[in-house]
Amino acid sequence: MAEQYDILRSCPLFAGIDAGDIRAMLGCLDARVRRAARGEAIFPEGGPADRVGILLSGEAQVVRDDFYGNRTIRAVLSPGELFGETFACAGVERMPVTVEATKDAEVLLIRLRRITETCSNACEFHNRMVMNLLKAIAAKNLQLNRKLEITGRRTTREKLLAYLTAQAGQAGSSRFTIPLDRQGLADYLGVERSALSAEIGRLRREGVLESERSSFRLLKGEAERR
């Protein structure tokens, strides 16, 4: 359980709150831990949008499947990340996306009103949590804007290089591993997998990058100008 508290301390919702205080808060928030097997929907599309979740372990993705079965990955979640807060705060009745476990996962679920409404104990942490929630939503909007900058590029090559350059920047190194396999990367960029694989092969031959599965290394050349 101590490890879970460490994860919660890394979550934006609990920023600036000590682990001992988090223990007391979880009871006040009526938080519930749920386990989800790989491939299981944590929040299914069309389900209630009145809760926020925190990934405690495993991995998950926020995905949207259209009428024709085409999948778009909106976000990739790792332990400590918050999800569902934008839809809950917007007052959306039903989830327009699915949050799906891509590895066996544990999540902490909290009803939004438990955060935003003052409890009978007049808990002093509610104001801090509301501010943290606002900051988390603002950060998600920035992430969405960054994704739109990537997926708004005209060609598969431009989208791929923009994404890889951003990942290298986050890693602080020209060598990095992305949290997606080839199909996942294609779904995230909104391109065909065959076109993506062909472009990766082309960039390798041109000496722009090296790659092995989900590991990449950006080399000197075109990638430096992204």
Coordinates of C-alpha atoms in Angstrom, one line a residue:
M1 CA 0.0 0.0 0.0
A2 CA 3.0 2.3 0.7
E3 CA 3.8 2.1 -3.0
Q4 CA 0.3 3.2 -3.9
Y5 CA 0.7 6.3 -1.7
D6 CA 3.9 7.1 -3.5
I7 CA 2.0 6.9 -6.8
L8 CA -0.8 9.1 -5.5
R9 CA 1.7 11.7 -4.4
S10 CA 3.0 11.9 -8.0
C11 CA -0.6 12.5 -9.3
P12 CA -1.4 16.1 -10.0
L13 CA -4.6 15.9 -8.0
F14 CA -2.6 15.3 -4.8
A15 CA 0.2 17.8 -5.5
G16 CA 1.5 19.4 -2.3
I17 CA -0.3 16.9 0.0
D18 CA 1.7 14.6 2.3
A19 CA 1.2 10.9 2.2
G20 CA -0.2 10.8 5.7
D21 CA -2.8 13.4 4.8
I22 CA -3.7 11.4 1.6
R23 CA -4.6 8.4 3.8
A24 CA -7.1 10.4 5.7
M25 CA -8.5 12.1 2.5
L26 CA -9.2 8.8 0.7
G27 CA -11.8 7.9 3.3
C28 CA -13.4 11.4 3.0
L29 CA -13.4 11.0 -0.8
D30 CA -14.9 7.5 -0.6
A31 CA -12.2 6.4 -3.1
R32 CA -12.4 2.9 -4.5
V33 CA -9.7 0.7 -6.0
R34 CA -10.6 -1.3 -9.0
R35 CA -8.7 -3.9 -10.9
A36 CA -8.9 -4.2 -14.7
A37 CA -7.5 -6.9 -16.9
R38 CA -5.7 -6.2 -20.1
G39 CA -8.2 -5.2 -22.8
E40 CA -10.9 -4.4 -20.2
A41 CA -12.7 -1.0 -20.3
I42 CA -12.1 1.0 -17.1
F43 CA -14.5 3.7 -18.4
P44 CA -16.5 2.4 -21.4
E45 CA -17.7 4.8 -24.0
G46 CA -21.4 5.6 -23.2
G47 CA -20.9 5.0 -19.5
P48 CA -21.4 7.6 -16.8
A49 CA -18.9 10.5 -16.8
D50 CA -19.2 11.4 -13.2
R51 CA -15.9 10.0 -11.9
V52 CA -12.2 10.7 -12.2
G53 CA -9.6 8.0 -12.1
I54 CA -6.0 7.7 -11.2
L55 CA -3.9 4.8 -12.7
L56 CA -2.1 3.1 -9.8
S57 CA -0.4 0.3 -11.8
G58 CA -0.2 -1.1 -15.3
E59 CA -0.9 0.9 -18.5
A60 CA -4.0 2.3 -20.1
Q61 CA -5.1 4.3 -23.2
V62 CA -7.8 6.7 -23.9
V63 CA -9.3 5.6 -27.3
R64 CA -12.1 6.4 -29.7
D65 CA -13.5 4.0 -32.2
D66 CA -15.6 5.4 -35.0
F67 CA -18.6 3.9 -36.8
Y68 CA -16.3 2.0 -39.2
G69 CA -14.1 0.5 -36.5
N70 CA -11.2 2.9 -37.0
R71 CA -9.4 3.5 -33.7
T72 CA -7.8 6.8 -32.6
I73 CA -5.6 6.9 -29.5
R74 CA -6.2 10.1 -27.6
A75 CA -3.7 9.5 -24.8
V76 CA -1.4 6.9 -23.2
L77 CA -1.6 6.7 -19.4
S78 CA 1.1 5.5 -17.0
P79 CA 0.9 5.1 -13.2
G80 CA 0.1 8.4 -11.4
E81 CA -1.8 9.9 -14.3
L82 CA -5.3 11.3 -13.9
F83 CA -8.1 10.6 -16.4
G84 CA -11.8 11.3 -16.9
E85 CA -11.5 14.7 -15.1
T86 CA -12.2 16.8 -18.2
F87 CA -15.5 15.1 -19.0
A88 CA -16.6 14.9 -15.4
C89 CA -16.0 18.7 -14.9
A90 CA -17.7 19.5 -18.2
G91 CA -20.9 17.9 -17.0
V92 CA -20.9 15.4 -19.8
E93 CA -23.5 12.7 -19.0
R94 CA -21.9 9.9 -21.0
M95 CA -18.2 9.1 -21.8
P96 CA -17.5 10.0 -25.4
V97 CA -14.3 7.8 -25.3
T98 CA -13.1 4.6 -23.8
V99 CA -10.4 4.3 -21.2
E100 CA -9.0 0.8 -21.7
A101 CA -6.3 -1.1 -19.8
T102 CA -3.5 -2.2 -22.1
K103 CA -1.8 -4.1 -19.3
D104 CA -3.4 -5.5 -16.1
A105 CA -4.1 -2.4 -14.1
E106 CA -5.3 -1.0 -10.8
V107 CA -7.1 2.3 -10.7
L108 CA -8.4 4.6 -8.0
L109 CA -11.9 5.9 -8.7
I110 CA -13.4 9.1 -7.1
R111 CA -16.7 10.7 -7.8
L112 CA -16.2 14.3 -8.9
R113 CA -18.7 15.7 -6.4
R114 CA -16.6 14.2 -3.5
I115 CA -13.8 16.6 -4.7
T116 CA -15.7 19.7 -5.5
E117 CA -18.3 19.7 -2.6
T118 CA -17.3 20.6 0.9
C119 CA -17.6 17.5 3.2
S120 CA -19.3 17.4 6.6
N121 CA -15.8 17.3 8.2
A122 CA -14.9 20.6 6.6
C123 CA -11.7 19.0 5.3
E124 CA -9.1 21.7 4.7
F125 CA -7.7 19.9 1.7
H126 CA -10.7 20.3 -0.6
N127 CA -9.7 23.8 -1.7
R128 CA -6.2 22.5 -2.6
M129 CA -7.7 19.6 -4.5
V130 CA -10.0 21.9 -6.5
M131 CA -7.0 24.1 -7.5
N132 CA -5.0 21.0 -8.3
L133 CA -7.9 19.7 -10.5
L134 CA -8.1 23.0 -12.4
K135 CA -4.3 22.9 -13.0
A136 CA -4.6 19.3 -14.2
I137 CA -7.3 20.2 -16.7
A138 CA -5.3 23.1 -18.0
A139 CA -2.3 20.8 -18.4
K140 CA -4.5 18.3 -20.4
N141 CA -5.5 21.1 -22.7
L142 CA -1.9 21.9 -23.4
Q143 CA -1.2 18.2 -24.1
L144 CA -4.1 18.2 -26.5
N145 CA -2.8 21.2 -28.3
R146 CA 0.6 19.6 -28.6
K147 CA -1.0 16.5 -30.1
L148 CA -3.1 18.6 -32.6
E149 CA 0.2 20.3 -33.7
I150 CA 1.6 16.9 -34.5
T151 CA -1.5 15.3 -36.1
G152 CA -2.2 18.5 -38.0
R153 CA 0.9 18.1 -40.1
R154 CA 0.3 17.3 -43.7
T155 CA 2.2 14.1 -44.3
T156 CA 2.9 10.9 -42.5
R157 CA 6.6 11.8 -42.5
E158 CA 6.0 15.2 -40.9
K159 CA 3.7 13.7 -38.3
L160 CA 6.1 11.0 -37.4
L161 CA 9.1 13.3 -37.1
A162 CA 7.2 15.8 -35.1
Y163 CA 6.1 13.1 -32.6
L164 CA 9.5 11.5 -32.3
T165 CA 11.2 14.9 -31.8
A166 CA 8.7 15.7 -29.0
Q167 CA 9.4 12.3 -27.4
A168 CA 13.2 12.9 -27.6
G169 CA 12.6 16.3 -25.9
Q170 CA 10.7 14.7 -23.1
A171 CA 13.4 12.1 -22.6
G172 CA 16.2 14.6 -22.8
S173 CA 18.1 12.3 -25.2
S174 CA 18.2 11.4 -28.9
R175 CA 17.7 7.8 -27.7
F176 CA 14.3 7.0 -26.3
T177 CA 11.5 4.5 -26.1
I178 CA 7.9 5.4 -26.9
P179 CA 4.9 3.9 -25.0
L180 CA 3.3 2.6 -28.2
D181 CA 3.8 -0.3 -30.6
R182 CA 3.5 0.2 -34.4
Q183 CA -0.2 -0.1 -34.5
G184 CA -0.6 2.1 -31.5
L185 CA 1.6 4.8 -33.1
A186 CA -0.4 4.6 -36.3
D187 CA -3.6 5.0 -34.3
Y188 CA -2.2 8.0 -32.4
L189 CA -1.0 9.8 -35.5
G190 CA -4.1 9.0 -37.5
V191 CA -2.3 7.2 -40.3
E192 CA -2.3 3.8 -41.9
R193 CA 0.1 1.3 -40.3
S194 CA 1.5 0.3 -43.6
A195 CA 2.3 3.9 -44.5
L196 CA 3.9 4.4 -41.1
S197 CA 6.1 1.3 -41.4
A198 CA 7.1 2.4 -44.9
E199 CA 8.0 5.9 -43.7
I200 CA 10.1 4.5 -40.8
G201 CA 12.0 2.3 -43.2
R202 CA 12.6 5.2 -45.5
L203 CA 13.9 7.4 -42.7
R204 CA 16.2 4.6 -41.6
R205 CA 17.6 4.3 -45.1
E206 CA 18.1 8.0 -45.3
G207 CA 20.1 8.0 -42.0
V208 CA 17.5 10.2 -40.2
L209 CA 16.8 7.7 -37.4
E210 CA 17.5 4.3 -36.1
S211 CA 14.7 2.1 -34.7
E212 CA 14.0 -1.3 -33.2
R213 CA 10.4 -1.9 -32.2
S214 CA 9.5 0.9 -29.8
S215 CA 13.0 2.2 -29.3
F216 CA 14.3 5.0 -31.5
R217 CA 17.4 7.2 -32.0
L218 CA 17.2 10.4 -33.9
L219 CA 20.3 11.2 -36.0
K220 CA 21.6 14.4 -37.4
G221 CA 19.8 15.7 -40.4
E222 CA 16.2 16.4 -41.1
A223 CA 15.0 15.5 -37.6
E224 CA 17.1 18.4 -36.1
R225 CA 14.9 20.9 -38.1
R226 CA 11.6 19.7 -36.7

